[in-house]
mmCIF file of C-alpha atoms in Angstrom:
data_model
loop_
_atom_site.group_PDB
_atom_site.id
_atom_site.type_symbol
_atom_site.label_atom_id
_atom_site.label_comp_id
_atom_site.label_asym_id
_atom_site.label_seq_id
_atom_site.Cartn_x
_atom_site.Cartn_y
_atom_site.Cartn_z
ATOM 1 C CA ASN K 1 -58.612 -53.585 -16.193
ATOM 2 C CA ILE K 2 -57.101 -54.654 -12.884
ATOM 3 C CA SER K 3 -54.838 -57.682 -12.812
ATOM 4 C CA LEU K 4 -54.564 -58.919 -9.231
ATOM 5 C CA GLY K 5 -51.809 -61.495 -9.508
ATOM 6 C CA THR K 6 -48.343 -61.800 -8.003
ATOM 7 C CA SER K 7 -47.946 -58.152 -8.946
ATOM 8 C CA GLY K 8 -50.870 -55.780 -9.352
ATOM 9 C CA THR K 9 -51.404 -53.989 -12.625
ATOM 10 C CA VAL K 10 -53.911 -51.374 -13.731
ATOM 11 C CA PHE K 11 -54.437 -51.027 -17.498
ATOM 12 C CA ILE K 12 -56.380 -48.004 -18.716
ATOM 13 C CA SER K 13 -57.293 -47.337 -22.325
ATOM 14 C CA SER K 14 -57.743 -43.639 -23.017
ATOM 15 C CA GLU K 15 -58.341 -41.331 -25.943
ATOM 16 C CA LYS K 16 -56.103 -38.770 -24.189
ATOM 17 C CA PHE K 17 -52.359 -39.020 -23.746
ATOM 18 C CA GLY K 18 -51.451 -38.393 -20.148
ATOM 19 C CA VAL K 19 -48.156 -38.313 -18.298
ATOM 20 C CA ASP K 20 -47.999 -37.131 -14.725
ATOM 21 C CA PRO K 21 -45.085 -34.934 -13.569
ATOM 22 C CA ASN K 22 -43.468 -37.800 -11.622
ATOM 23 C CA ASN K 23 -43.753 -40.437 -14.374
ATOM 24 C CA ALA K 24 -45.666 -42.587 -11.894
ATOM 25 C CA LEU K 25 -47.592 -44.330 -14.681
ATOM 26 C CA HIS K 26 -46.348 -45.746 -17.963
ATOM 27 C CA ALA K 27 -47.919 -44.457 -21.191
ATOM 28 C CA PHE K 28 -47.917 -46.393 -24.461
ATOM 29 C CA ALA K 29 -49.577 -46.117 -27.861
ATOM 30 C CA HIS K 30 -52.639 -48.407 -27.820
ATOM 31 C CA ALA K 31 -53.735 -50.753 -30.622
ATOM 32 C CA ASP K 32 -57.082 -48.895 -30.867
ATOM 33 C CA GLY K 33 -55.314 -45.666 -31.872
ATOM 34 C CA GLY K 34 -55.562 -44.132 -28.424
ATOM 35 C CA TRP K 35 -53.326 -44.518 -25.407
ATOM 36 C CA HIS K 36 -52.650 -47.197 -22.854
ATOM 37 C CA LEU K 37 -51.760 -46.095 -19.322
ATOM 38 C CA MET K 38 -50.357 -48.640 -16.906
ATOM 39 C CA GLY K 39 -49.555 -48.680 -13.226
ATOM 40 C CA CYS K 40 -47.818 -51.743 -11.790
ATOM 41 C CA MET K 41 -47.173 -52.477 -8.131
ATOM 42 C CA LEU K 42 -44.610 -55.194 -7.513
ATOM 43 C CA SER K 43 -46.303 -57.049 -4.623
ATOM 44 C CA ALA K 44 -50.063 -57.617 -4.747
ATOM 45 C CA ALA K 45 -51.493 -61.129 -4.409
ATOM 46 C CA SER K 46 -47.972 -62.188 -3.491
ATOM 47 C CA CYS K 47 -48.450 -60.275 -0.192
ATOM 48 C CA ASN K 48 -51.470 -62.449 0.602
ATOM 49 C CA LYS K 49 -49.581 -65.627 -0.349
ATOM 50 C CA TRP K 50 -46.572 -64.555 1.761
ATOM 51 C CA LEU K 51 -48.669 -63.896 4.870
ATOM 52 C CA LEU K 52 -50.829 -67.009 4.628
ATOM 53 C CA GLU K 53 -48.330 -69.573 3.379
ATOM 54 C CA ASP K 54 -44.955 -68.357 4.611
ATOM 55 C CA ILE K 55 -45.942 -66.703 7.887
ATOM 56 C CA PHE K 56 -49.181 -68.445 8.958
ATOM 57 C CA GLY K 57 -48.227 -71.778 7.354
ATOM 58 C CA THR K 58 -51.581 -72.457 5.676
ATOM 59 C CA ASN K 59 -52.874 -72.881 2.140
ATOM 60 C CA ASP K 60 -56.528 -72.504 3.177
ATOM 61 C CA HIS K 61 -57.083 -68.949 2.020
ATOM 62 C CA ALA K 62 -60.898 -69.134 2.246
ATOM 63 C CA ALA K 63 -60.838 -70.333 5.872
ATOM 64 C CA GLU K 64 -58.471 -67.523 6.869
ATOM 65 C CA GLN K 65 -60.730 -64.939 5.196
ATOM 66 C CA ALA K 66 -63.952 -66.282 6.781
ATOM 67 C CA PRO K 67 -63.698 -64.188 10.016
ATOM 68 C CA ILE K 68 -63.444 -60.975 7.952
ATOM 69 C CA THR K 69 -67.131 -60.165 7.615
ATOM 70 C CA ASP K 70 -68.661 -57.173 5.821
ATOM 71 C CA ASP K 71 -69.175 -55.292 9.097
ATOM 72 C CA LYS K 72 -65.406 -55.392 9.737
ATOM 73 C CA LEU K 73 -64.429 -53.829 6.404
ATOM 74 C CA GLY K 74 -62.950 -50.383 6.894
ATOM 75 C CA GLU K 75 -62.939 -50.851 10.682
ATOM 76 C CA ASN K 76 -59.548 -52.516 11.163
ATOM 77 C CA HIS K 77 -56.978 -50.935 13.487
ATOM 78 C CA VAL K 78 -54.067 -52.663 11.703
ATOM 79 C CA PHE K 79 -52.628 -51.251 8.482
ATOM 80 C CA PHE K 80 -50.192 -52.771 5.985
ATOM 81 C CA LEU K 81 -47.903 -51.218 3.387
ATOM 82 C CA PRO K 82 -47.437 -53.842 0.659
ATOM 83 C CA TYR K 83 -43.950 -52.911 -0.487
ATOM 84 C CA LEU K 84 -42.315 -56.302 0.085
ATOM 85 C CA MET K 85 -40.124 -55.982 -3.035
ATOM 86 C CA GLY K 86 -39.775 -52.211 -3.251
ATOM 87 C CA GLU K 87 -42.301 -50.410 -5.408
ATOM 88 C CA ARG K 88 -42.755 -49.436 -9.031
ATOM 89 C CA SER K 89 -45.996 -47.522 -9.607
ATOM 90 C CA PRO K 90 -46.626 -44.939 -8.609
ATOM 91 C CA ILE K 91 -43.743 -44.199 -6.209
ATOM 92 C CA ASN K 92 -40.834 -45.783 -8.133
ATOM 93 C CA ASP K 93 -38.768 -46.596 -5.048
ATOM 94 C CA THR K 94 -36.704 -49.784 -4.920
ATOM 95 C CA ASP K 95 -35.987 -49.116 -1.233
ATOM 96 C CA ALA K 96 -39.670 -48.966 -0.160
ATOM 97 C CA ARG K 97 -40.468 -51.712 2.355
ATOM 98 C CA GLY K 98 -43.573 -53.395 3.697
ATOM 99 C CA THR K 99 -44.727 -52.861 7.238
ATOM 100 C CA PHE K 100 -47.600 -53.497 9.625
ATOM 101 C CA VAL K 101 -48.720 -50.488 11.682
ATOM 102 C CA GLY K 102 -51.230 -50.241 14.508
ATOM 103 C CA MET K 103 -50.835 -53.705 15.979
ATOM 104 C CA THR K 104 -51.721 -54.245 19.632
ATOM 105 C CA MET K 105 -51.897 -57.245 21.943
ATOM 106 C CA ASP K 106 -55.471 -57.666 20.696
ATOM 107 C CA SER K 107 -54.447 -57.947 17.019
ATOM 108 C CA ASP K 108 -55.078 -61.370 15.547
ATOM 109 C CA ARG K 109 -54.604 -63.276 12.293
ATOM 110 C CA ALA K 110 -57.770 -61.865 10.773
ATOM 111 C CA ASP K 111 -56.666 -58.292 11.545
ATOM 112 C CA MET K 112 -53.341 -58.901 9.843
ATOM 113 C CA LEU K 113 -54.932 -60.558 6.807
ATOM 114 C CA GLN K 114 -57.533 -57.822 6.457
ATOM 115 C CA ALA K 115 -54.720 -55.249 6.635
ATOM 116 C CA VAL K 116 -52.895 -57.024 3.794
ATOM 117 C CA LEU K 117 -55.994 -57.217 1.585
ATOM 118 C CA GLU K 118 -56.910 -53.586 2.248
ATOM 119 C CA GLY K 119 -53.306 -52.375 1.971
ATOM 120 C CA VAL K 120 -52.927 -53.860 -1.503
ATOM 121 C CA ALA K 121 -56.250 -52.313 -2.592
ATOM 122 C CA PHE K 122 -55.256 -48.866 -1.312
ATOM 123 C CA ALA K 123 -51.820 -49.133 -2.944
ATOM 124 C CA MET K 124 -53.522 -49.967 -6.248
ATOM 125 C CA ARG K 125 -55.817 -46.979 -5.715
ATOM 126 C CA ASP K 126 -52.749 -44.718 -5.827
ATOM 127 C CA SER K 127 -52.468 -45.365 -9.576
ATOM 128 C CA PHE K 128 -56.198 -44.710 -10.031
ATOM 129 C CA GLU K 129 -55.862 -41.355 -8.272
ATOM 130 C CA ILE K 130 -53.073 -40.295 -10.634
ATOM 131 C CA VAL K 131 -55.249 -41.231 -13.620
ATOM 132 C CA LYS K 132 -58.108 -39.155 -12.180
ATOM 133 C CA ALA K 133 -55.711 -36.215 -11.703
ATOM 134 C CA LEU K 134 -54.957 -36.461 -15.437
ATOM 135 C CA GLY K 135 -58.666 -35.869 -16.106
ATOM 136 C CA ILE K 136 -59.533 -39.454 -17.027
ATOM 137 C CA SER K 137 -62.725 -40.834 -15.527
ATOM 138 C CA ILE K 138 -62.944 -44.488 -14.488
ATOM 139 C CA GLU K 139 -66.561 -45.617 -14.146
ATOM 140 C CA CYS K 140 -65.961 -49.364 -13.710
ATOM 141 C CA SER K 141 -63.274 -51.998 -14.228
ATOM 142 C CA ASN K 142 -62.702 -55.618 -15.006
ATOM 143 C CA ILE K 143 -60.652 -57.604 -12.508
ATOM 144 C CA CYS K 144 -58.697 -60.790 -13.182
ATOM 145 C CA GLY K 145 -55.835 -62.810 -11.722
ATOM 146 C CA GLY K 146 -55.564 -65.202 -8.811
ATOM 147 C CA GLY K 147 -56.497 -62.625 -6.188
ATOM 148 C CA SER K 148 -59.774 -61.918 -7.993
ATOM 149 C CA LYS K 149 -60.999 -65.406 -7.052
ATOM 150 C CA SER K 150 -61.649 -64.082 -3.533
ATOM 151 C CA PRO K 151 -65.143 -62.551 -3.197
ATOM 152 C CA LEU K 152 -63.897 -60.716 -0.101
ATOM 153 C CA TRP K 153 -60.958 -59.157 -1.921
ATOM 154 C CA ARG K 154 -63.183 -58.138 -4.850
ATOM 155 C CA THR K 155 -65.523 -56.409 -2.360
ATOM 156 C CA ILE K 156 -62.599 -54.631 -0.706
ATOM 157 C CA PHE K 157 -61.311 -53.454 -4.106
ATOM 158 C CA ALA K 158 -64.751 -52.208 -5.183
ATOM 159 C CA ASN K 159 -65.143 -50.338 -1.872
ATOM 160 C CA VAL K 160 -61.668 -48.794 -1.950
ATOM 161 C CA LEU K 161 -61.901 -47.769 -5.619
ATOM 162 C CA GLY K 162 -65.550 -46.717 -5.407
ATOM 163 C CA ILE K 163 -66.452 -48.431 -8.679
ATOM 164 C CA PRO K 164 -68.192 -51.636 -9.729
ATOM 165 C CA LEU K 165 -65.893 -54.489 -10.734
ATOM 166 C CA ASN K 166 -66.622 -57.190 -13.290
ATOM 167 C CA ILE K 167 -64.871 -60.512 -12.844
ATOM 168 C CA LEU K 168 -63.573 -62.134 -16.008
ATOM 169 C CA LYS K 169 -64.154 -65.810 -16.643
#
């Protein structure tokens, strides 16, 4: 399950216990008798809220996302690292910071927003890659939280993770 809220959390139920060498994911005993692996990034949907509300001064998230059409996904020249409050999983670095990279005089609001949405998805993918390295296969996921209300962001997540996502009601 992916929770795309203020923070971003990946919950994975597994029959296998798995701890990576860097303790990038948390491992707990699960209620079903197996194991529960968790990766949690500190800034997820909060990055989107910060950019739109604090920087752009708008609450109209849908209108800001409208220029980001399917043909633009994966084609942006602007990149964003979403470490606005340091980072927990998987890099465990309180000094990590957010940044935009690749901006030019042609960069616009949509480029910056797309970079934020994609940057959060790729940062969440880091935890998925560690799980895969532990030999655990992820075929699909549920997604919930405020960020999951955005069809665009769900598409970006599905593309970046390479799996189908089911939205919870």
